[in-house]
Amino acid sequence: MNGQTQCIRPADTAALRDAADLLLAGKLVAFPTETVYGLGANALNGEAVAGIFAAKNRPKFNPLIVHVADLSQARSFGNFNDHAVELARAFWPGPITLVVPKSKTCKVCDIAMAGLNTIALRIPGGLIAQELLRVAGIPIAAPSANRSGHISATVACHVAADLGMRVSMVLDDGPTVIGIESTIISCQDDAPRLLRAGAIERSQIEKVIGQDLLTNNTTRISAPGQLTSHYAPNAILRINATQRQKDDVFIAFGTPPLGSAPEFNLSPSGDIIEAAANLFSVLRQIDLLGAQNAAIMPIPHHGIGEAINDRLNRASAQRA
Ligand code: TXA
Ligand code: MG
């Protein structure tokens, strides 16, 4: 590993082995999941997990998702009620995170949960993430691999740009397939609650649980992806824009307004899934252009559009 540049390696067998060894030695490793890149540490090692908070400059009150290899490991860390079991069986491995009460036998370090008596668990769908979990043989605590409050990383070089030398290795498997984070569901009571809209859409979840999904409507932050300003580019972002204004960098979705000459189009064919996959990368490119102002066309609210609009609302929110 070069002392100056941080180590981005194609995620082959040797790199996976080295990444697993680094994790076991208490180091931080970034790795691709099917949603976004995660910044991983051994979830059983408090010192290693503390390193995640330092590397991201993440507030200590903001708990992490613990990635696990299988349902039995998940159930050793958390108490699953019937709805949690239904959701795990329907969507794992995959882009849904379940928040459940921490079990008595839970060995995950307290700092990963930010001292809460609940734990967020996910079996990732991406093959590299699964292989890393298998080879390392430990649960991996991993938030998105970006500076706290910044845009999640969907390619390895975005991780490097945000975290630099603070991560020992980045496993590179190209752009993540989905491009937007997992859906987070709290299964603490009989009625599951949506804490963060994400890759699995509301209607799919409601079909499985056979009831409406409650939505977090308290002002209490139970998933700080719910912080009002988050996922934010440096540029001031105007959402639901129907016209380009002078000095805007313009982001289209589908057919752009006549004469608007957009710099970016999240999906020329108006495909919401393609738009999700391109969103974070386009938000980062706005900053690379040095734009002060950007505007984005309305995104339909159906399907994964709910998650896209959630991220855009936060990306465009007043900064603290
Ligand atoms: O797709 C994803 O979910 C990615 C990949 C890497 O798995 N991870 C991710 O992590 O987006 P992060 O830390 O950026 O977002 C996790 C969210 C945070 O908003 C955190 O507050 C919430 O999960 N969370 C974690 N534990 C929680 C808990 N016990 N109760 C409520 N929210 C929790
Ligand atoms: Mg994040």
Short mmCIF file of C-alpha atoms and ligand atoms in Angstrom, two decimals:
data_model
loop_
_atom_site.label_atom_id
_atom_site.label_comp_id
_atom_site.label_asym_id
_atom_site.label_seq_id
_atom_site.Cartn_x
_atom_site.Cartn_y
_atom_site.Cartn_z
CA MET A 1 0.00 0.00 0.00
CA ASN A 2 1.39 3.39 -0.96
CA GLY A 3 1.85 5.68 2.05
CA GLN A 4 0.31 8.68 0.29
CA THR A 5 -2.60 7.30 -1.65
CA GLN A 6 -5.20 5.10 -0.18
CA CYS A 7 -5.59 1.62 -1.52
CA ILE A 8 -8.39 1.03 -4.03
CA ARG A 9 -8.34 -2.60 -5.16
CA PRO A 10 -10.52 -4.55 -7.57
CA ALA A 11 -12.64 -6.87 -5.42
CA ASP A 12 -10.98 -10.16 -6.39
CA THR A 13 -10.35 -13.11 -4.08
CA ALA A 14 -6.97 -11.88 -2.83
CA ALA A 15 -8.30 -8.39 -2.14
CA LEU A 16 -11.30 -9.84 -0.28
CA ARG A 17 -8.97 -11.92 1.90
CA ASP A 18 -6.80 -8.87 2.66
CA ALA A 19 -9.88 -6.77 3.37
CA ALA A 20 -11.14 -9.42 5.79
CA ASP A 21 -7.74 -9.48 7.54
CA LEU A 22 -7.76 -5.70 7.85
CA LEU A 23 -11.24 -5.80 9.40
CA LEU A 24 -10.13 -8.50 11.84
CA ALA A 25 -7.15 -6.30 12.75
CA GLY A 26 -9.52 -3.46 13.68
CA LYS A 27 -9.04 -1.38 10.50
CA LEU A 28 -11.67 0.29 8.30
CA VAL A 29 -12.49 -1.13 4.88
CA ALA A 30 -14.91 0.35 2.37
CA PHE A 31 -16.84 -2.13 0.28
CA PRO A 32 -19.64 -2.12 -2.28
CA THR A 33 -23.14 -3.23 -1.38
CA GLU A 34 -26.02 -3.36 -3.85
CA THR A 35 -27.16 0.07 -2.57
CA VAL A 36 -24.12 2.29 -1.91
CA TYR A 37 -20.54 1.76 -0.71
CA GLY A 38 -20.26 1.08 3.04
CA LEU A 39 -17.47 2.05 5.43
CA GLY A 40 -16.99 -1.15 7.40
CA ALA A 41 -15.49 -2.10 10.74
CA ASN A 42 -15.67 -5.20 12.91
CA ALA A 43 -18.97 -4.68 14.75
CA LEU A 44 -17.65 -6.63 17.75
CA ASN A 45 -14.70 -4.26 18.23
CA GLY A 46 -15.63 -0.96 19.90
CA GLU A 47 -12.35 0.73 19.08
CA ALA A 48 -12.64 -0.18 15.40
CA VAL A 49 -16.24 1.07 15.28
CA ALA A 50 -15.21 4.31 17.00
CA GLY A 51 -12.87 4.76 14.02
CA ILE A 52 -15.89 4.94 11.70
CA PHE A 53 -17.33 7.91 13.62
CA ALA A 54 -13.94 9.67 13.52
CA ALA A 55 -13.34 8.96 9.82
CA LYS A 56 -16.77 10.26 8.77
CA ASN A 57 -16.92 13.01 11.36
CA ARG A 58 -20.24 11.42 12.26
CA PRO A 59 -22.13 12.54 15.37
CA LYS A 60 -21.81 9.87 18.05
CA PHE A 61 -25.58 9.81 18.56
CA ASN A 62 -26.11 8.43 15.06
CA PRO A 63 -26.19 4.60 15.19
CA LEU A 64 -24.84 2.32 12.46
CA ILE A 65 -26.31 -0.52 10.44
CA VAL A 66 -24.82 -3.90 11.33
CA HIS A 67 -24.41 -6.10 8.25
CA VAL A 68 -24.72 -9.81 8.88
CA ALA A 69 -24.29 -13.00 6.87
CA ASP A 70 -27.55 -14.77 7.63
CA LEU A 71 -30.82 -14.66 9.50
CA SER A 72 -29.66 -16.78 12.41
CA GLN A 73 -26.80 -14.36 13.09
CA ALA A 74 -29.26 -11.47 12.83
CA ARG A 75 -31.56 -13.18 15.33
CA SER A 76 -28.71 -13.65 17.79
CA PHE A 77 -28.28 -9.86 17.89
CA GLY A 78 -31.91 -8.73 17.78
CA ASN A 79 -35.36 -9.85 18.87
CA PHE A 80 -37.49 -10.38 15.76
CA ASN A 81 -41.26 -10.11 16.06
CA ASP A 82 -43.53 -11.72 13.44
CA HIS A 83 -43.40 -8.75 11.06
CA ALA A 84 -39.61 -8.59 11.30
CA VAL A 85 -39.39 -12.27 10.39
CA GLU A 86 -41.79 -11.79 7.47
CA LEU A 87 -39.78 -8.84 6.14
CA ALA A 88 -36.44 -10.61 6.59
CA ARG A 89 -37.72 -13.68 4.76
CA ALA A 90 -39.22 -11.61 1.95
CA PHE A 91 -36.35 -9.19 1.32
CA TRP A 92 -33.06 -10.54 2.69
CA PRO A 93 -30.48 -10.67 1.31
CA GLY A 94 -31.44 -7.26 0.01
CA PRO A 95 -31.81 -3.52 0.48
CA ILE A 96 -33.95 -3.38 3.62
CA THR A 97 -32.70 -2.64 7.13
CA LEU A 98 -34.71 -3.79 10.13
CA VAL A 99 -34.53 -1.96 13.45
CA VAL A 100 -35.40 -4.39 16.24
CA PRO A 101 -34.85 -4.53 20.01
CA LYS A 102 -31.31 -5.59 20.84
CA SER A 103 -31.17 -9.15 22.20
CA LYS A 104 -29.76 -10.01 25.64
CA THR A 105 -27.00 -12.03 23.95
CA CYS A 106 -26.05 -9.27 21.49
CA LYS A 107 -22.26 -9.09 21.23
CA VAL A 108 -22.16 -6.04 18.97
CA CYS A 109 -20.35 -3.16 20.68
CA ASP A 110 -22.61 -0.49 22.20
CA ILE A 111 -21.09 2.37 20.24
CA ALA A 112 -22.41 0.83 16.99
CA MET A 113 -25.94 1.30 18.35
CA ALA A 114 -25.03 4.71 19.82
CA GLY A 115 -26.12 3.31 23.18
CA LEU A 116 -29.71 2.61 22.04
CA ASN A 117 -31.53 -0.55 23.06
CA THR A 118 -32.37 -1.25 19.41
CA ILE A 119 -30.16 -2.49 16.60
CA ALA A 120 -30.36 -1.93 12.83
CA LEU A 121 -29.59 -5.12 10.90
CA ARG A 122 -29.25 -5.96 7.22
CA ILE A 123 -28.11 -8.91 5.09
CA PRO A 124 -26.83 -7.11 2.01
CA GLY A 125 -27.72 -8.38 -1.43
CA GLY A 126 -24.44 -7.53 -3.15
CA LEU A 127 -22.19 -10.53 -3.77
CA ILE A 128 -18.98 -8.75 -2.74
CA ALA A 129 -20.51 -7.66 0.57
CA GLN A 130 -21.77 -11.19 1.18
CA GLU A 131 -18.38 -12.68 0.37
CA LEU A 132 -16.61 -10.21 2.67
CA LEU A 133 -18.98 -11.14 5.51
CA ARG A 134 -18.34 -14.82 4.85
CA VAL A 135 -14.55 -14.58 4.62
CA ALA A 136 -14.19 -12.27 7.64
CA GLY A 137 -16.69 -14.29 9.68
CA ILE A 138 -17.76 -11.27 11.72
CA PRO A 139 -20.69 -8.85 11.63
CA ILE A 140 -19.68 -5.61 9.89
CA ALA A 141 -20.90 -2.22 11.12
CA ALA A 142 -21.07 0.05 8.09
CA PRO A 143 -22.63 3.41 7.36
CA SER A 144 -22.49 4.84 3.87
CA ALA A 145 -18.85 5.59 2.97
CA ASN A 146 -19.06 9.37 2.76
CA ARG A 147 -18.30 12.35 4.98
CA SER A 148 -21.17 12.80 7.42
CA GLY A 149 -23.92 14.88 5.80
CA HIS A 150 -22.41 14.59 2.31
CA ILE A 151 -23.61 12.55 -0.66
CA SER A 152 -23.39 8.76 -0.39
CA ALA A 153 -20.70 7.10 -2.51
CA THR A 154 -21.78 4.86 -5.38
CA VAL A 155 -18.29 4.31 -6.86
CA ALA A 156 -14.91 3.62 -5.23
CA CYS A 157 -13.33 6.95 -6.19
CA HIS A 158 -16.13 8.85 -4.41
CA VAL A 159 -15.18 7.00 -1.23
CA ALA A 160 -11.56 7.99 -1.75
CA ALA A 161 -12.53 11.61 -2.43
CA ASP A 162 -14.49 11.84 0.84
CA LEU A 163 -12.43 9.70 3.20
CA GLY A 164 -8.92 9.60 1.74
CA MET A 165 -6.36 7.95 4.01
CA ARG A 166 -8.86 7.41 6.79
CA VAL A 167 -9.84 4.08 5.24
CA SER A 168 -7.28 1.27 4.89
CA MET A 169 -8.72 -0.22 1.71
CA VAL A 170 -11.55 0.36 -0.74
CA LEU A 171 -12.82 -2.77 -2.47
CA ASP A 172 -13.79 -1.66 -5.95
CA ASP A 173 -16.58 -3.44 -7.79
CA GLY A 174 -17.65 -0.59 -10.05
CA PRO A 175 -20.83 1.43 -9.62
CA THR A 176 -23.37 0.05 -7.15
CA VAL A 177 -26.43 -1.41 -8.84
CA ILE A 178 -29.23 0.42 -7.01
CA GLY A 179 -27.50 3.68 -6.09
CA ILE A 180 -29.75 4.67 -3.20
CA GLU A 181 -29.64 3.38 0.37
CA SER A 182 -31.69 0.63 1.96
CA THR A 183 -35.21 1.20 3.23
CA ILE A 184 -35.20 1.30 7.04
CA ILE A 185 -38.16 -0.19 8.89
CA SER A 186 -38.60 -0.14 12.64
CA CYS A 187 -40.12 -3.40 13.88
CA GLN A 188 -40.32 -2.55 17.56
CA ASP A 189 -44.11 -2.69 17.85
CA ASP A 190 -46.93 -4.51 16.11
CA ALA A 191 -47.09 -1.78 13.50
CA PRO A 192 -43.90 -1.51 11.41
CA ARG A 193 -42.79 2.05 10.78
CA LEU A 194 -40.88 3.55 7.86
CA LEU A 195 -37.81 5.37 9.21
CA ARG A 196 -36.14 6.00 5.84
CA ALA A 197 -37.57 5.53 2.36
CA GLY A 198 -35.18 3.51 0.24
CA ALA A 199 -34.60 0.90 -2.38
CA ILE A 200 -37.52 -1.33 -1.42
CA GLU A 201 -40.67 0.60 -2.04
CA ARG A 202 -43.51 1.11 0.42
CA SER A 203 -46.07 -0.91 -1.55
CA GLN A 204 -43.81 -3.98 -1.64
CA ILE A 205 -43.46 -3.83 2.15
CA GLU A 206 -47.18 -3.28 2.76
CA LYS A 207 -47.93 -6.33 0.64
CA VAL A 208 -45.74 -8.48 2.88
CA ILE A 209 -46.97 -7.15 6.25
CA GLY A 210 -50.60 -6.99 5.13
CA GLN A 211 -51.12 -3.51 6.60
CA ASP A 212 -50.23 0.12 6.01
CA LEU A 213 -46.71 1.14 6.91
CA LEU A 214 -46.65 3.88 9.51
CA THR A 215 -44.41 6.80 8.68
CA ASN A 216 -42.21 8.51 11.21
CA ASN A 217 -43.91 11.78 11.91
CA THR A 218 -42.20 12.76 15.13
CA THR A 219 -39.49 15.39 15.12
CA ARG A 220 -37.29 13.09 17.20
CA ILE A 221 -34.44 11.81 15.08
CA SER A 222 -34.52 8.06 15.09
CA ALA A 223 -32.64 7.72 11.80
CA PRO A 224 -30.36 10.69 11.29
CA GLY A 225 -30.53 10.09 7.55
CA GLN A 226 -33.61 12.03 8.66
CA LEU A 227 -31.55 15.09 9.56
CA THR A 228 -33.06 17.91 7.60
CA SER A 229 -29.88 18.74 5.69
CA HIS A 230 -28.16 15.63 4.43
CA TYR A 231 -26.97 14.20 1.12
CA ALA A 232 -26.04 17.79 0.33
CA PRO A 233 -23.94 19.03 -2.57
CA ASN A 234 -22.07 22.33 -2.12
CA ALA A 235 -24.30 23.97 -4.72
CA ILE A 236 -27.68 25.36 -3.67
CA LEU A 237 -30.19 22.94 -5.12
CA ARG A 238 -33.65 23.93 -6.35
CA ILE A 239 -36.04 21.00 -6.70
CA ASN A 240 -39.22 20.55 -8.78
CA ALA A 241 -37.81 23.01 -11.31
CA THR A 242 -39.80 23.36 -14.51
CA GLN A 243 -37.52 25.96 -16.12
CA ARG A 244 -33.83 26.64 -16.14
CA GLN A 245 -32.78 29.92 -14.54
CA LYS A 246 -29.65 31.91 -15.34
CA ASP A 247 -26.54 30.32 -13.72
CA ASP A 248 -28.31 27.04 -13.00
CA VAL A 249 -26.72 23.73 -13.69
CA PHE A 250 -29.85 21.93 -14.90
CA ILE A 251 -30.69 18.30 -14.17
CA ALA A 252 -33.44 16.80 -16.27
CA PHE A 253 -35.57 13.71 -15.81
CA GLY A 254 -37.20 12.46 -18.99
CA THR A 255 -37.93 15.09 -21.63
CA PRO A 256 -36.36 18.44 -20.66
CA PRO A 257 -38.22 21.75 -21.09
CA LEU A 258 -37.72 23.23 -24.55
CA GLY A 259 -34.40 25.07 -24.88
CA SER A 260 -33.20 24.15 -21.37
CA ALA A 261 -30.06 22.27 -22.60
CA PRO A 262 -29.60 20.28 -19.39
CA GLU A 263 -26.08 19.41 -18.24
CA PHE A 264 -27.39 16.10 -16.85
CA ASN A 265 -30.36 13.83 -17.34
CA LEU A 266 -31.06 11.27 -14.59
CA SER A 267 -32.92 9.17 -17.15
CA PRO A 268 -33.67 10.40 -20.67
CA SER A 269 -36.34 7.70 -21.01
CA GLY A 270 -37.98 8.68 -17.71
CA ASP A 271 -37.05 5.42 -15.95
CA ILE A 272 -37.24 5.98 -12.19
CA ILE A 273 -34.90 3.08 -11.37
CA GLU A 274 -32.22 4.43 -13.71
CA ALA A 275 -32.70 7.85 -12.09
CA ALA A 276 -32.04 6.39 -8.62
CA ALA A 277 -28.86 4.74 -9.86
CA ASN A 278 -27.57 8.05 -11.30
CA LEU A 279 -28.72 10.45 -8.58
CA PHE A 280 -25.75 10.62 -6.20
CA SER A 281 -23.17 10.57 -8.94
CA VAL A 282 -24.86 13.52 -10.68
CA LEU A 283 -25.08 15.46 -7.39
CA ARG A 284 -21.32 14.99 -6.98
CA GLN A 285 -20.64 16.07 -10.56
CA ILE A 286 -22.47 19.35 -9.95
CA ASP A 287 -19.82 20.17 -7.38
CA LEU A 288 -17.02 19.13 -9.70
CA LEU A 289 -18.33 21.72 -12.16
CA GLY A 290 -18.00 24.27 -9.35
CA ALA A 291 -21.68 25.15 -9.69
CA GLN A 292 -23.18 27.56 -7.15
CA ASN A 293 -26.76 26.87 -8.19
CA ALA A 294 -28.41 23.79 -9.54
CA ALA A 295 -31.98 22.90 -10.39
CA ILE A 296 -33.64 19.55 -10.87
CA MET A 297 -36.90 18.70 -12.59
CA PRO A 298 -39.76 17.05 -10.65
CA ILE A 299 -39.32 13.34 -10.00
CA PRO A 300 -42.48 11.21 -9.86
CA HIS A 301 -43.20 10.06 -6.30
CA HIS A 302 -44.09 6.45 -7.09
CA GLY A 303 -41.90 3.42 -6.38
CA ILE A 304 -38.29 4.30 -5.61
CA GLY A 305 -39.26 7.90 -6.45
CA GLU A 306 -40.32 8.29 -2.79
CA ALA A 307 -36.70 7.64 -1.77
CA ILE A 308 -35.30 9.92 -4.50
CA ASN A 309 -37.57 12.76 -3.39
CA ASP A 310 -36.64 12.18 0.24
CA ARG A 311 -32.94 12.58 -0.64
CA LEU A 312 -33.62 15.63 -2.84
CA ASN A 313 -35.64 17.32 -0.10
CA ARG A 314 -32.72 16.92 2.27
CA ALA A 315 -30.12 17.84 -0.34
CA SER A 316 -32.00 21.09 -0.96
CA ALA A 317 -32.81 21.85 2.69
CA GLN A 318 -31.53 24.93 4.49
CA ARG A 319 -28.08 24.16 5.90
CA ALA A 320 -27.48 24.41 9.63
O1 TXA B 1 -27.98 0.93 2.05
C1 TXA B 1 -27.61 1.24 3.18
O2 TXA B 1 -28.39 1.25 4.14
C2 TXA B 1 -26.13 1.61 3.38
C3 TXA B 1 -25.29 0.38 3.08
C4 TXA B 1 -23.82 0.63 3.32
O3 TXA B 1 -25.76 -0.70 3.82
N1 TXA B 1 -25.91 2.09 4.70
C5 TXA B 1 -26.34 3.30 5.12
O4 TXA B 1 -25.91 3.62 6.41
O5 TXA B 1 -27.03 4.04 4.46
P1 TXA B 1 -26.06 5.07 7.05
O6 TXA B 1 -25.34 5.02 8.36
O7 TXA B 1 -25.62 6.08 6.10
O8 TXA B 1 -27.57 5.15 7.35
C6 TXA B 1 -28.11 4.30 8.33
C7 TXA B 1 -29.25 4.95 9.02
C8 TXA B 1 -28.87 6.17 9.81
O9 TXA B 1 -29.77 7.21 9.46
C9 TXA B 1 -29.07 5.73 11.25
O10 TXA B 1 -29.51 6.78 12.06
C10 TXA B 1 -30.13 4.65 11.11
O11 TXA B 1 -29.77 3.99 9.95
N2 TXA B 1 -30.10 3.72 12.25
C11 TXA B 1 -29.13 2.86 12.58
N3 TXA B 1 -29.43 2.22 13.72
C12 TXA B 1 -30.64 2.68 14.12
C13 TXA B 1 -31.50 2.40 15.21
N4 TXA B 1 -31.17 1.53 16.17
N5 TXA B 1 -32.67 3.07 15.28
C14 TXA B 1 -33.01 3.96 14.31
N6 TXA B 1 -32.24 4.27 13.25
C15 TXA B 1 -31.07 3.63 13.16
MG MG B 2 -25.42 7.75 5.14
#
